[in-house]
Amino acid sequence: MKKIVILIMLVAIIVAFYEQVSPDKNVYVTVVAIVFFMYGMMQLSAKTPSKNQEKEEEDDQ
């Protein structure tokens, strides 16, 4: 699952950069690419543990 999300994010970045370089820029394609990139970042960062998680566990004991 993680590899698929990273692949989608890379494709979104490539599409967004390609749209910026092309002479006929389409804002909607760029916005959709950014939305896919942000969604991928949200999915990947949701699995990252918080720095404060360790402190919370120590306080509970």
Coordinates of C-alpha atoms in Angstrom, one line a residue:
M1 CA 0.0 0.0 0.0
K2 CA 2.8 2.4 0.9
K3 CA 4.5 1.8 -2.5
I4 CA 1.3 2.5 -4.3
V5 CA 0.8 5.8 -2.5
I6 CA 4.4 6.9 -3.2
L7 CA 4.0 6.0 -6.9
I8 CA 0.8 8.1 -7.1
M9 CA 2.5 11.0 -5.4
L10 CA 5.5 10.8 -7.9
V11 CA 3.1 10.7 -10.8
A12 CA 1.2 13.7 -9.4
I13 CA 4.5 15.7 -9.0
I14 CA 5.6 14.9 -12.5
V15 CA 2.2 15.9 -14.0
A16 CA 2.2 19.2 -12.0
F17 CA 5.7 20.1 -13.1
Y18 CA 4.9 19.1 -16.7
E19 CA 1.9 21.4 -16.7
Q20 CA 4.0 24.3 -15.4
V21 CA 6.6 23.9 -18.2
S22 CA 4.1 23.4 -21.0
P23 CA 3.1 26.6 -23.0
D24 CA -0.6 25.8 -22.6
K25 CA -0.9 25.7 -18.8
N26 CA -4.1 24.1 -17.4
V27 CA -4.7 25.2 -13.8
Y28 CA -7.2 22.4 -13.2
V29 CA -4.8 19.7 -14.0
T30 CA -2.2 21.3 -11.6
V31 CA -4.8 21.6 -8.8
V32 CA -5.8 18.0 -9.2
A33 CA -2.1 16.9 -9.1
I34 CA -1.6 18.9 -6.0
V35 CA -4.7 17.4 -4.3
F36 CA -3.4 13.9 -5.1
F37 CA 0.0 14.8 -3.7
M38 CA -1.5 16.2 -0.5
Y39 CA -3.7 13.1 -0.1
G40 CA -0.7 10.9 -0.4
M41 CA 1.2 12.9 2.1
M42 CA -1.7 12.6 4.5
Q43 CA -1.8 8.9 4.1
L44 CA 1.9 8.5 4.7
S45 CA 2.0 10.8 7.7
A46 CA -0.9 9.2 9.4
K47 CA 1.2 6.1 10.0
T48 CA 4.1 8.1 11.5
P49 CA 4.1 8.0 15.3
S50 CA 3.9 11.2 17.2
K51 CA 6.9 12.5 19.1
N52 CA 4.7 13.1 22.1
Q53 CA 3.4 9.5 22.1
E54 CA 6.4 8.3 24.2
K55 CA 5.8 11.1 26.8
E56 CA 2.1 10.2 27.0
E57 CA 2.9 6.6 27.7
E58 CA 5.3 7.5 30.5
D59 CA 2.8 9.9 32.1
D60 CA 0.2 7.1 32.1
Q61 CA 2.3 4.8 34.2

